[in-house]
XYZ file of N, CA, C and O in Angstrom:
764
model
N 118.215 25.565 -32.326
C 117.353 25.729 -33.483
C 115.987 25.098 -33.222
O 115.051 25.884 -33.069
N 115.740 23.780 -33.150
C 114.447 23.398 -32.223
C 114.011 23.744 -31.407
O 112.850 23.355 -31.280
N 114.579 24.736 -30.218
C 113.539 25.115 -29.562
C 112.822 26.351 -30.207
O 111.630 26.656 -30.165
N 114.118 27.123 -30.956
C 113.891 28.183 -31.763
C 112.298 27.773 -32.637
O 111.196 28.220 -32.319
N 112.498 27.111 -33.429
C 111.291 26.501 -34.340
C 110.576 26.401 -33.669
O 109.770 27.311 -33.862
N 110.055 25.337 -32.257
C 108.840 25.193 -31.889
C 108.265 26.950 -31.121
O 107.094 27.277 -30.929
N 109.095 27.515 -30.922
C 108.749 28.667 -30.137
C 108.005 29.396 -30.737
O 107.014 29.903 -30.210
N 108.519 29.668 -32.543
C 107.978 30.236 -33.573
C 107.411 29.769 -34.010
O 106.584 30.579 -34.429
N 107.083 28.555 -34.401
C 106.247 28.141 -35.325
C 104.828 27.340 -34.809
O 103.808 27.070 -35.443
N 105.159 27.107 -33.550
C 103.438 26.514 -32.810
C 102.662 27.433 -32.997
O 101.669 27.596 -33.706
N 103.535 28.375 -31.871
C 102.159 29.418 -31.444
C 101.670 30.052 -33.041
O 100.477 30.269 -33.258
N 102.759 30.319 -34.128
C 102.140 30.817 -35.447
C 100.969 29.675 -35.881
O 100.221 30.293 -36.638
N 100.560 28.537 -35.769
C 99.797 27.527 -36.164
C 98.536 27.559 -34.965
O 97.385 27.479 -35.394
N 98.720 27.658 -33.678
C 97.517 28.149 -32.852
C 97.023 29.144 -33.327
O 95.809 29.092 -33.526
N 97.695 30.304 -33.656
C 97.122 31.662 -33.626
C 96.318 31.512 -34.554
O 95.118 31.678 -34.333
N 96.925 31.049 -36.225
C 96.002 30.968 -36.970
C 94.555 30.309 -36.740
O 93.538 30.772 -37.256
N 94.575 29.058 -35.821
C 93.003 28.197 -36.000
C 92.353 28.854 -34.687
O 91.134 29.021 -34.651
N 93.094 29.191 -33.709
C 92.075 29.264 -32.617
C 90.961 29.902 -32.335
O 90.225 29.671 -31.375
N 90.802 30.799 -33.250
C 89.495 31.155 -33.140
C 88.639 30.688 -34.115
O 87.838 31.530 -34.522
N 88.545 29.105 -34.826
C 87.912 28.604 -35.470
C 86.710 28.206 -34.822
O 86.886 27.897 -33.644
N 85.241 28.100 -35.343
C 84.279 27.517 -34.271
C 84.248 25.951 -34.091
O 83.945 25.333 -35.111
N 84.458 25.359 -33.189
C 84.532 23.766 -32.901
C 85.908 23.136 -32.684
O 86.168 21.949 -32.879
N 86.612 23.914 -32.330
C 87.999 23.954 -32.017
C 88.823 24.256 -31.010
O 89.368 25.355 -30.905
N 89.021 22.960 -29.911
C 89.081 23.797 -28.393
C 90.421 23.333 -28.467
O 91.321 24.172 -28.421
N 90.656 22.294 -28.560
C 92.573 21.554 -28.527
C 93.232 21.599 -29.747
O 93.059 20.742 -30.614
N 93.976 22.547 -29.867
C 95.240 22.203 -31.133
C 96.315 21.284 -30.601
O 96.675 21.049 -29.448
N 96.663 20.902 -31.597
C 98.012 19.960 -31.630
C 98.621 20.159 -32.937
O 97.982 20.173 -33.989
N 100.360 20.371 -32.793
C 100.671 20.504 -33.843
C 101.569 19.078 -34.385
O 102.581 18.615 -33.858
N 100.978 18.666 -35.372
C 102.474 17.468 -35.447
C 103.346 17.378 -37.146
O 102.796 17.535 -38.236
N 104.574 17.131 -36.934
C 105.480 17.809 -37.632
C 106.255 15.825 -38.165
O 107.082 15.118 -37.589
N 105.552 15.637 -39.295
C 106.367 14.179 -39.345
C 107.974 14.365 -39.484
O 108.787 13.623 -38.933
N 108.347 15.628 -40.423
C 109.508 15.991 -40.929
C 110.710 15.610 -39.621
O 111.842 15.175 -39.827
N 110.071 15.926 -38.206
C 110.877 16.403 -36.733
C 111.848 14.802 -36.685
O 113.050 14.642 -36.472
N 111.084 14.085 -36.889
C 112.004 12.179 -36.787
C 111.669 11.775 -37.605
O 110.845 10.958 -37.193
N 111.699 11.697 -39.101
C 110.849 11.000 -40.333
C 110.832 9.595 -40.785
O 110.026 8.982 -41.486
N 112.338 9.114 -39.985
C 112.975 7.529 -40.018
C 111.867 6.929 -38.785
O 111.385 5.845 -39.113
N 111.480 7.352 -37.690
C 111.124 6.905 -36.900
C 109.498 7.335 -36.430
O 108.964 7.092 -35.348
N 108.752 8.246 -37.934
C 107.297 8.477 -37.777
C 106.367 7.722 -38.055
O 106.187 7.523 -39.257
N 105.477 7.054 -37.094
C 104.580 6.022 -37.488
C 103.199 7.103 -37.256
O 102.727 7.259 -36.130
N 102.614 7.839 -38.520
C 101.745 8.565 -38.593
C 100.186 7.689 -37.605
O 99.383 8.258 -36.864
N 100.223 6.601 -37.881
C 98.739 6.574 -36.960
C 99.251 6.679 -35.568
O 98.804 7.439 -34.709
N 100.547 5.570 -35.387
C 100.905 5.783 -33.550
C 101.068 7.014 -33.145
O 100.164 7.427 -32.419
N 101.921 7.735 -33.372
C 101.850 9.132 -33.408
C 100.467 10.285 -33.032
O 100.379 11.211 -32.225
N 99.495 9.705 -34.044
C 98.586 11.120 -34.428
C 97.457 10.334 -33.095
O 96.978 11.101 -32.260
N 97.186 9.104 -33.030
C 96.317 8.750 -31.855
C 97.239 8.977 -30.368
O 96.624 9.316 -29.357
N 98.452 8.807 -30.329
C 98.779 9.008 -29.045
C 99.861 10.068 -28.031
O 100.510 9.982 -26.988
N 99.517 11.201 -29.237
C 100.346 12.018 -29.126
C 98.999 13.304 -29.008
O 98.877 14.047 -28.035
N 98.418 13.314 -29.791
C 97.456 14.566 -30.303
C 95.945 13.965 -30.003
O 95.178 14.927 -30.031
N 95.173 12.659 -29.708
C 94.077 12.341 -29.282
C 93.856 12.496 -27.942
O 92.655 12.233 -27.868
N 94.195 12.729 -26.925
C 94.800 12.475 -25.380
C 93.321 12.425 -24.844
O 93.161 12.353 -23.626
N 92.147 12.463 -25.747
C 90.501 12.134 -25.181
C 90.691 10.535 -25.651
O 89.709 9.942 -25.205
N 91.372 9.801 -26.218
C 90.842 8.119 -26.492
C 92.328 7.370 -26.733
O 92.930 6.941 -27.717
N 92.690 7.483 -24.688
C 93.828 6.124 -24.802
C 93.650 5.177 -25.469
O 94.598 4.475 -25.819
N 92.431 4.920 -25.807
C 91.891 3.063 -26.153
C 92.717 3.081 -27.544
O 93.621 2.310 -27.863
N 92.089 4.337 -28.418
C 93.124 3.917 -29.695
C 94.507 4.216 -29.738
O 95.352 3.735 -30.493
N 94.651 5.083 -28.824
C 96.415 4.697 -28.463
C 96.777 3.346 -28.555
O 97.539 3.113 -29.494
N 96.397 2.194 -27.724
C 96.692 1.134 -27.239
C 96.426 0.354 -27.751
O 96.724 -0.773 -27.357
N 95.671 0.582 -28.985
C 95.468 -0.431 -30.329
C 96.345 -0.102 -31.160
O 96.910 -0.970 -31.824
N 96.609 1.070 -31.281
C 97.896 1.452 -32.562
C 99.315 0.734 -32.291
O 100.076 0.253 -33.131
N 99.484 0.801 -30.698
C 100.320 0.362 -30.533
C 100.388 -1.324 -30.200
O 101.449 -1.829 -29.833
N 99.641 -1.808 -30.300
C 99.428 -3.068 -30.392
C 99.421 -3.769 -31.770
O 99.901 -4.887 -31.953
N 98.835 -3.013 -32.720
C 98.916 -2.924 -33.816
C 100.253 -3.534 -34.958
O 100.408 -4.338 -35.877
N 101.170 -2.319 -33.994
C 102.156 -1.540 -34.415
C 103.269 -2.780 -34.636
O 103.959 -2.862 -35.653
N 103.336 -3.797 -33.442
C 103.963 -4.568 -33.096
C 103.825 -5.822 -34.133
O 104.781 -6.595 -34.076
N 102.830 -6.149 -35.044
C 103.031 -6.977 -35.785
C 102.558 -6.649 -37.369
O 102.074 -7.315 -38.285
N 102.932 -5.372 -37.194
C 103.116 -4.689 -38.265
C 104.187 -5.005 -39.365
O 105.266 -5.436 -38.959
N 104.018 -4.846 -40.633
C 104.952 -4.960 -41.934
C 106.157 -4.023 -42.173
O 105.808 -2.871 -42.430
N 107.618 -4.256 -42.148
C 108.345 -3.152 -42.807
C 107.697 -2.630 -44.324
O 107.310 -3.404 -45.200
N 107.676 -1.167 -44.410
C 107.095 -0.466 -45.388
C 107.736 -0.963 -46.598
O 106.825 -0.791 -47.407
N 108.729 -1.479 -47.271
C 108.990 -2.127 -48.407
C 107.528 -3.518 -48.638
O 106.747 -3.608 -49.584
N 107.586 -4.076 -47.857
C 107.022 -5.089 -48.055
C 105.451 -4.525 -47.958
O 104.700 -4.801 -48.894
N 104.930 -3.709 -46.795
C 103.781 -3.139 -46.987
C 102.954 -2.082 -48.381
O 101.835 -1.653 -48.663
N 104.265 -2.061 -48.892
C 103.864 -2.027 -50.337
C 103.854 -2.731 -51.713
O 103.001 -2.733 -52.601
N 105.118 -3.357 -51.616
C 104.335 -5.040 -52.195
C 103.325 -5.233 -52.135
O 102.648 -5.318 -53.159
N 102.551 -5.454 -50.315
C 101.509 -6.161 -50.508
C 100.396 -5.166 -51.147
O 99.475 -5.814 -51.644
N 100.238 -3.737 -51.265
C 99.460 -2.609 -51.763
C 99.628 -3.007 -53.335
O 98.584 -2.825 -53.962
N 100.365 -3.349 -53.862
C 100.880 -3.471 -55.073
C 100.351 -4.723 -55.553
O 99.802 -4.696 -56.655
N 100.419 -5.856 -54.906
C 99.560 -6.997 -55.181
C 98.087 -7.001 -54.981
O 97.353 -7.717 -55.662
N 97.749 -6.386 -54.261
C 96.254 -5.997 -54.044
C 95.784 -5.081 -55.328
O 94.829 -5.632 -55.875
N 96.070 -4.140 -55.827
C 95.911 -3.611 -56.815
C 96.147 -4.302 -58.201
O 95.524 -4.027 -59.227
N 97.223 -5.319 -58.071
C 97.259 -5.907 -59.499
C 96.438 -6.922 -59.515
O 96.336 -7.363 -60.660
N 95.413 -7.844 -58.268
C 94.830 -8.761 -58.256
C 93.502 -8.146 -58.521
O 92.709 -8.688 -59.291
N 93.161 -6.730 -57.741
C 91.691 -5.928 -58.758
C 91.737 -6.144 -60.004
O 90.826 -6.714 -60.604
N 93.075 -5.608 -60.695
C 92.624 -4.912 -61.898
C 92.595 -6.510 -62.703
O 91.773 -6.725 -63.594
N 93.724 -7.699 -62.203
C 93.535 -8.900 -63.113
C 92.369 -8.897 -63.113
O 91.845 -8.569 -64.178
N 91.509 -9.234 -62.008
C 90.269 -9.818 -62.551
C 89.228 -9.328 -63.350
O 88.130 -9.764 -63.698
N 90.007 -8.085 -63.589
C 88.647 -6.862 -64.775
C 89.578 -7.232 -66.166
O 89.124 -6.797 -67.224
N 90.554 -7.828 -66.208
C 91.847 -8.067 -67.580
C 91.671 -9.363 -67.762
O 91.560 -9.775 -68.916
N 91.608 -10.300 -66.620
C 92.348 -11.746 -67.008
C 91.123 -12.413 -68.580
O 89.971 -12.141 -68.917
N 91.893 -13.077 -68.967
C 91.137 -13.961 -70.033
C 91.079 -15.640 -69.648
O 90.754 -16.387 -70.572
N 91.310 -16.098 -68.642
C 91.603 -17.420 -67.929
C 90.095 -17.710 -67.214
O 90.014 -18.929 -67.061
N 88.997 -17.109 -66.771
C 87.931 -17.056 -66.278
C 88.628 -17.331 -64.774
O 88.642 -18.474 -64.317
N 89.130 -16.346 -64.137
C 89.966 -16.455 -62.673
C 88.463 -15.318 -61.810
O 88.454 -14.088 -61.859
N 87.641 -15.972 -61.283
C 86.723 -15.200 -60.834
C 86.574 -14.856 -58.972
O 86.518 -13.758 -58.417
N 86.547 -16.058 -58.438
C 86.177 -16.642 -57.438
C 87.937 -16.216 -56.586
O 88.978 -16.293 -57.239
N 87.914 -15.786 -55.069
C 89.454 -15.374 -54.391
C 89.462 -16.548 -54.324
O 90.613 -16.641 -53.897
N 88.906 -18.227 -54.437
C 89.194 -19.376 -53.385
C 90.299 -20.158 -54.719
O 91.192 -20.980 -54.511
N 89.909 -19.630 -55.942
C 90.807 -20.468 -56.956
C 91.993 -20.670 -56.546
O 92.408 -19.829 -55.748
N 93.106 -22.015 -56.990
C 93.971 -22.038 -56.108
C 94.946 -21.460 -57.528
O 96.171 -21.504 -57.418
N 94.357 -20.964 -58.750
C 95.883 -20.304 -59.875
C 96.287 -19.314 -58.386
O 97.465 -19.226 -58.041
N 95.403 -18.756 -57.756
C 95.512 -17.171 -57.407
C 97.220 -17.190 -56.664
O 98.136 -16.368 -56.646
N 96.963 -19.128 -55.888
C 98.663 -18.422 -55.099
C 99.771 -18.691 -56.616
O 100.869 -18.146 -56.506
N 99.603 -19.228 -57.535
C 100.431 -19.562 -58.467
C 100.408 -17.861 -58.901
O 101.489 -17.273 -58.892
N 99.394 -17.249 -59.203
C 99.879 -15.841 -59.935
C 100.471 -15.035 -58.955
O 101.030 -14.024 -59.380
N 100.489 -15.291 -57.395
C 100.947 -14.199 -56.397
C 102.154 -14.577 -56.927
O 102.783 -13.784 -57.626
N 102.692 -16.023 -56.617
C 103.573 -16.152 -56.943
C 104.433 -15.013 -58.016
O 105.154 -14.018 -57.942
N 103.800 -15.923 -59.033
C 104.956 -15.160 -60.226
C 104.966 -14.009 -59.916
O 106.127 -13.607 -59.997
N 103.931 -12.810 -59.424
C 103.624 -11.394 -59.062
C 104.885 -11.079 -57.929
O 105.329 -9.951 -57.717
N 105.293 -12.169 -57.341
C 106.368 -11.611 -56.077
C 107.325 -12.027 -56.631
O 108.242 -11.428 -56.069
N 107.777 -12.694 -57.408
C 108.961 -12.716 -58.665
C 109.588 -11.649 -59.312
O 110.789 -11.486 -59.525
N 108.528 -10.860 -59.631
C 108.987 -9.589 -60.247
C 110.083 -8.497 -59.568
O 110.399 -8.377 -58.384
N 110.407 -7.970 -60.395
C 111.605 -6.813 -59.667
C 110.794 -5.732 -59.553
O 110.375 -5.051 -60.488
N 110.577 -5.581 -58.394
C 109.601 -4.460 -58.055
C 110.184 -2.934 -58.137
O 109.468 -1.933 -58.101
N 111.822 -2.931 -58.272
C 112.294 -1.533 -58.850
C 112.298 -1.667 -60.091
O 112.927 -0.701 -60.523
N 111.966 -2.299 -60.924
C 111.724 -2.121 -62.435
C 110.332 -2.743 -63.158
O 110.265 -2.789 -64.386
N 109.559 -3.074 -62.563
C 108.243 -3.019 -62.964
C 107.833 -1.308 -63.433
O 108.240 -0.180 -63.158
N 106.746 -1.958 -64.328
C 106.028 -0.519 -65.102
C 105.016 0.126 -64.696
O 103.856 -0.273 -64.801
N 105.344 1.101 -64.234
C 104.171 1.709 -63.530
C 103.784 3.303 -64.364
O 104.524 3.965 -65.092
N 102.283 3.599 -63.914
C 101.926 4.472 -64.476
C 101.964 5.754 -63.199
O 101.819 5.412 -62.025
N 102.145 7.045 -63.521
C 102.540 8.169 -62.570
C 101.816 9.040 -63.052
O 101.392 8.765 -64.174
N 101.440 10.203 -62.540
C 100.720 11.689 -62.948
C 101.877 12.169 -64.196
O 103.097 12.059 -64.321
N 100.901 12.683 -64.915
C 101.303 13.289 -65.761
C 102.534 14.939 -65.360
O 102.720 15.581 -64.327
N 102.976 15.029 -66.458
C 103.738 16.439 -65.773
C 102.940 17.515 -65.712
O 103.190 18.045 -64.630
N 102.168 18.091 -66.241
C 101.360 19.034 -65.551
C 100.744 18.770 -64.781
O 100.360 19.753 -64.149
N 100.124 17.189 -64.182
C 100.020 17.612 -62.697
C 101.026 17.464 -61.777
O 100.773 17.778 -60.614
N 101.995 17.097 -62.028
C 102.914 17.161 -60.768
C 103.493 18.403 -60.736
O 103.908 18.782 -59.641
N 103.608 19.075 -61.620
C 103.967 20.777 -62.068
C 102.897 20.671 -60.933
O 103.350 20.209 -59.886
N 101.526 21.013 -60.921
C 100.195 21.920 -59.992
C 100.405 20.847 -58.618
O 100.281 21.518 -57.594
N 100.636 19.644 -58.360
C 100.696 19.060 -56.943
C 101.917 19.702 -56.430
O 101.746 19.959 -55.238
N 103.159 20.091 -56.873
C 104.511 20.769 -56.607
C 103.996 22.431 -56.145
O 104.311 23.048 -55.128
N 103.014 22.915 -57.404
C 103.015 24.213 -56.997
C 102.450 24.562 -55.739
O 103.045 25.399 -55.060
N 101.116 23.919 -55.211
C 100.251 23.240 -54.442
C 101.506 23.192 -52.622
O 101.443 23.785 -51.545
N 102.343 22.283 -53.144
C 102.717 22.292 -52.510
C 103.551 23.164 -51.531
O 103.464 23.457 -50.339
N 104.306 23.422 -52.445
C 105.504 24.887 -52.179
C 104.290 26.361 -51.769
O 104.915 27.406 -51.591
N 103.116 26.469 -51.657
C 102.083 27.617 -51.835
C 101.683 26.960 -50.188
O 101.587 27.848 -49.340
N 101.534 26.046 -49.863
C 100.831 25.468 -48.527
C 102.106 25.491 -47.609
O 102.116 26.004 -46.490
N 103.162 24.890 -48.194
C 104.143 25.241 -46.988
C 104.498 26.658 -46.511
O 105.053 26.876 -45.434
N 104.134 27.612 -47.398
C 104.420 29.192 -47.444
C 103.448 29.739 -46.027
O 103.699 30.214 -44.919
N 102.119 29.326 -46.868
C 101.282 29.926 -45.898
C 101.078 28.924 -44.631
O 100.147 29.193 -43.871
N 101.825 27.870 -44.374
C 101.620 27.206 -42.851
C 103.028 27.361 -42.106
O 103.164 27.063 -40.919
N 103.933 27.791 -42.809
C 105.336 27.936 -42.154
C 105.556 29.145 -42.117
O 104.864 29.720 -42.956
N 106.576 30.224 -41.201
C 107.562 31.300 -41.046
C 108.167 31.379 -42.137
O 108.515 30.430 -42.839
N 108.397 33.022 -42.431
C 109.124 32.685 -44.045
C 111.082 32.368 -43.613
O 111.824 31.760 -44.384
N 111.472 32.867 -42.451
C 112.467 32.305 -42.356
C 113.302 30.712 -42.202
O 114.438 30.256 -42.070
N 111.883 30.269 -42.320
C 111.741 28.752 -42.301
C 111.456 27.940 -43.813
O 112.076 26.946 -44.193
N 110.434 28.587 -44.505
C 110.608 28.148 -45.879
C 111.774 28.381 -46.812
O 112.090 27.673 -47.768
N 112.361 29.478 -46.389
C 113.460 30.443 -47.290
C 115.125 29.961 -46.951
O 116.266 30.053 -47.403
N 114.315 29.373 -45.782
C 115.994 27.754 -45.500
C 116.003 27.017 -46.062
O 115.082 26.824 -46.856
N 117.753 25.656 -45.889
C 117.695 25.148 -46.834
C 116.705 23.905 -46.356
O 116.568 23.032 -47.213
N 116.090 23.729 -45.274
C 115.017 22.985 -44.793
C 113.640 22.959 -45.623
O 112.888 22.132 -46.139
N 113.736 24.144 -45.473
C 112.069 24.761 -46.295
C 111.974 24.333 -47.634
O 112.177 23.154 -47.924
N 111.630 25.336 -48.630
C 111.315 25.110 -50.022
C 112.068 23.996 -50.455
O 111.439 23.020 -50.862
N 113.512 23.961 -50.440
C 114.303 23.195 -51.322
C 114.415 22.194 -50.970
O 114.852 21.411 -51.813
N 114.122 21.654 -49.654
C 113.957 20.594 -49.049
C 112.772 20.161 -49.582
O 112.775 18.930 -49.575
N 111.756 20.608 -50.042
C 110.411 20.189 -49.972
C 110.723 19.783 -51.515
O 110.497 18.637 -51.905
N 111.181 20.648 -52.254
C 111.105 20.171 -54.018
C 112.226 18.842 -53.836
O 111.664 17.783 -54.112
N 113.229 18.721 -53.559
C 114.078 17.934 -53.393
C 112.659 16.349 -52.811
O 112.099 15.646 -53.653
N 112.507 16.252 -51.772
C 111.813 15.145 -51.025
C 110.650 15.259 -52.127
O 110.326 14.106 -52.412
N 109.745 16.363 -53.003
C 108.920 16.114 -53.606
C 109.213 15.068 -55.120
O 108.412 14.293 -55.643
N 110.600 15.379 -55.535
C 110.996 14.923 -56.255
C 111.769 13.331 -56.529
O 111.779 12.530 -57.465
N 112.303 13.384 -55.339
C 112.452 11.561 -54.763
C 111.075 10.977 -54.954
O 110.816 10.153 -55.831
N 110.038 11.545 -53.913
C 108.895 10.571 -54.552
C 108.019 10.097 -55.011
O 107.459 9.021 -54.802
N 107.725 11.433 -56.136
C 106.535 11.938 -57.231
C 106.987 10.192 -58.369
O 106.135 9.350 -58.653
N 108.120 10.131 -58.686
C 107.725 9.042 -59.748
C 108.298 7.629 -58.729
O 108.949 6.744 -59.283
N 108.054 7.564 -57.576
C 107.815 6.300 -57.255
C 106.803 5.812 -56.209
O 106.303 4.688 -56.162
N 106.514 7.169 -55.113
C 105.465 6.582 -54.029
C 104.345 7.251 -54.822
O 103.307 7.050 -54.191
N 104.159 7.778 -55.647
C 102.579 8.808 -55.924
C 102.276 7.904 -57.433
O 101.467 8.355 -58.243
N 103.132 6.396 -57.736
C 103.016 6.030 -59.291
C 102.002 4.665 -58.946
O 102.027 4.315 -57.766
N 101.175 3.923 -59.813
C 100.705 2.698 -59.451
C 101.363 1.802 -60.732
O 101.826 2.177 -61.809
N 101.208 0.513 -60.167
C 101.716 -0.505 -61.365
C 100.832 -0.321 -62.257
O 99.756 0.272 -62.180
N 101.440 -0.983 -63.327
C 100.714 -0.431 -65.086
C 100.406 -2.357 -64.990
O 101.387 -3.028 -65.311
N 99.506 -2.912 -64.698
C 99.029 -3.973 -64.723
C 98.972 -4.710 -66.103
O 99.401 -5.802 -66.476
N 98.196 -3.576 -66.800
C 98.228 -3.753 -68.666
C 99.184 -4.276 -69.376
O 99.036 -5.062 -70.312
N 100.363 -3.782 -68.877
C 101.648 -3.258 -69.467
C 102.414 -4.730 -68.645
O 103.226 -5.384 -69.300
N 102.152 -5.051 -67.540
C 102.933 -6.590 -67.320
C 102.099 -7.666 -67.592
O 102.673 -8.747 -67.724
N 100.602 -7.644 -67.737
C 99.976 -9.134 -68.283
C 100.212 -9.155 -69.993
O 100.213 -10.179 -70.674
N 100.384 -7.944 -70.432
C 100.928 -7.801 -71.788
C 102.089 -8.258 -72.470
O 102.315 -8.248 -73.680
N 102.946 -8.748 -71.321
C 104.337 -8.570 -71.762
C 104.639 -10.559 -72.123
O 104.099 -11.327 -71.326
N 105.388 -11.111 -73.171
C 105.203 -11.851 -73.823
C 105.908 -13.177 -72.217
O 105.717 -14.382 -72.056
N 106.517 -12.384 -71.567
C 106.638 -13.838 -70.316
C 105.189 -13.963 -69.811
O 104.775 -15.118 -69.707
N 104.113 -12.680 -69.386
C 103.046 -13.332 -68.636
C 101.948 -13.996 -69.454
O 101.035 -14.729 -69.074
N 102.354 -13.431 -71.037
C 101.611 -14.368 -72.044
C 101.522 -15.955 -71.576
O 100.622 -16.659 -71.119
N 102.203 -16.056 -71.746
C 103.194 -17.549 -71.734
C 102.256 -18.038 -70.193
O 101.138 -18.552 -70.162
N 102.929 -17.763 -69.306
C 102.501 -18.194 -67.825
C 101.161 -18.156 -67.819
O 100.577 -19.007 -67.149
N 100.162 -16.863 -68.786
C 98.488 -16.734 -68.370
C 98.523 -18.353 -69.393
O 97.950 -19.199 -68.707
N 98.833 -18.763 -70.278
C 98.621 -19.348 -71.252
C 98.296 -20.726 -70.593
O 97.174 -21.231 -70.553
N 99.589 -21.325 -70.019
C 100.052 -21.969 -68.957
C 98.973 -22.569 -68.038
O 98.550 -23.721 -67.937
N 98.688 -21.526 -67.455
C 97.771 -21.433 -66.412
C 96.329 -21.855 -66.454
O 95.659 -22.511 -65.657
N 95.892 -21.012 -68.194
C 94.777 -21.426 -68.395
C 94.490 -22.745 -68.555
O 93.439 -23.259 -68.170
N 95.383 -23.320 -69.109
C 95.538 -24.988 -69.747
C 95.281 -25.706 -68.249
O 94.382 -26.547 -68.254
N 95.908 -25.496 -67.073
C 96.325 -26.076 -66.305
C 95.258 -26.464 -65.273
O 95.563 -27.148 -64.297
């Protein structure tokens, strides 16, 4: 079946661009092929750049003291709730050198990060990012390939795992609001 796929489905992805103007090397890359084991920058610099080892050899240098993705989103998640505090807080928390800031990481890495409140696209747009989607895999894939159970249903299925959790941001509002961080901003301010 893989060789089957790449046989059919490269050359269908050359054919389409190659006669684009400014376009001498295609590369096709397929995260779906190992998805447990795709590190999109190592990958896309040292697989498909083959003009600049150098950033090969930084990605992969990189790579090595790199974050497991649970935690690399924590820290995305704390970075975003430490923007928006400082456009919310009522404590006058201005300056990154204040030392509340490791006391609020704190309590911030306390939280249950599968049940924190987060805000997500509305359903009509994830209705048009879904339709969007299923319409782009059509026209970049073989239809005997979308019309598997790989294809479409695979795609609504994986779209649907992670439309309300990787595409959602924390509702910041909604946890400095809540009557424990009352308490702790309260706390804090005094302190």
């Amino acid at each position: 079946m893989e060789t089957y796929f790449h046989t059919t489905y490269s050359p269908a992805v050359y054919q389409r661009y190659k006669h684009s103007t400014g376009i001498y090397n295609i590369s096709v890359a397929n995260m779906h092929y190992d998805a447990a084991n795709f590190d999109s920058t190592e990958a896309f610099l040292c697989e498909h750049l083959d003009q600049a080892p150098r950033a090969c050899e930084v990605a992969r240098f990189n790579k090595k003291d790199s974050v497991n993705p649970s935690a690399s989103s924590n820290w995305m998640d704390w970075m975003l709730f430490r923007e928006r505090f400082r456009r919310h807080n009522s404590i006058g928390l201005i300056s990154g050198e204040d030392e509340r800031w490791e006391r609020i990481e704190e309590k911030f890495n306390s939280l249950n990060m599968t049940s924190i409140p987060r805000v997500c696209l509305p359903d009509d747009m994830k209705d048009k990012l879904l339709q969007l989607s299923l319409e782009a895999e059509m026209a970049l894939t073989p239809e005997w390939w979308y019309r598997s159970e790989e294809g479409l249903e695979g795609l609504k299925f994986d779209f649907e795992e992670k439309i309300n959790s990787q595409l959602c941001v924390i509702d910041t509002k909604a946890i400095l609001m809540s009557p424990e961080w009352q308490i702790f901003l309260t706390e804090l301010e005094v302190s």
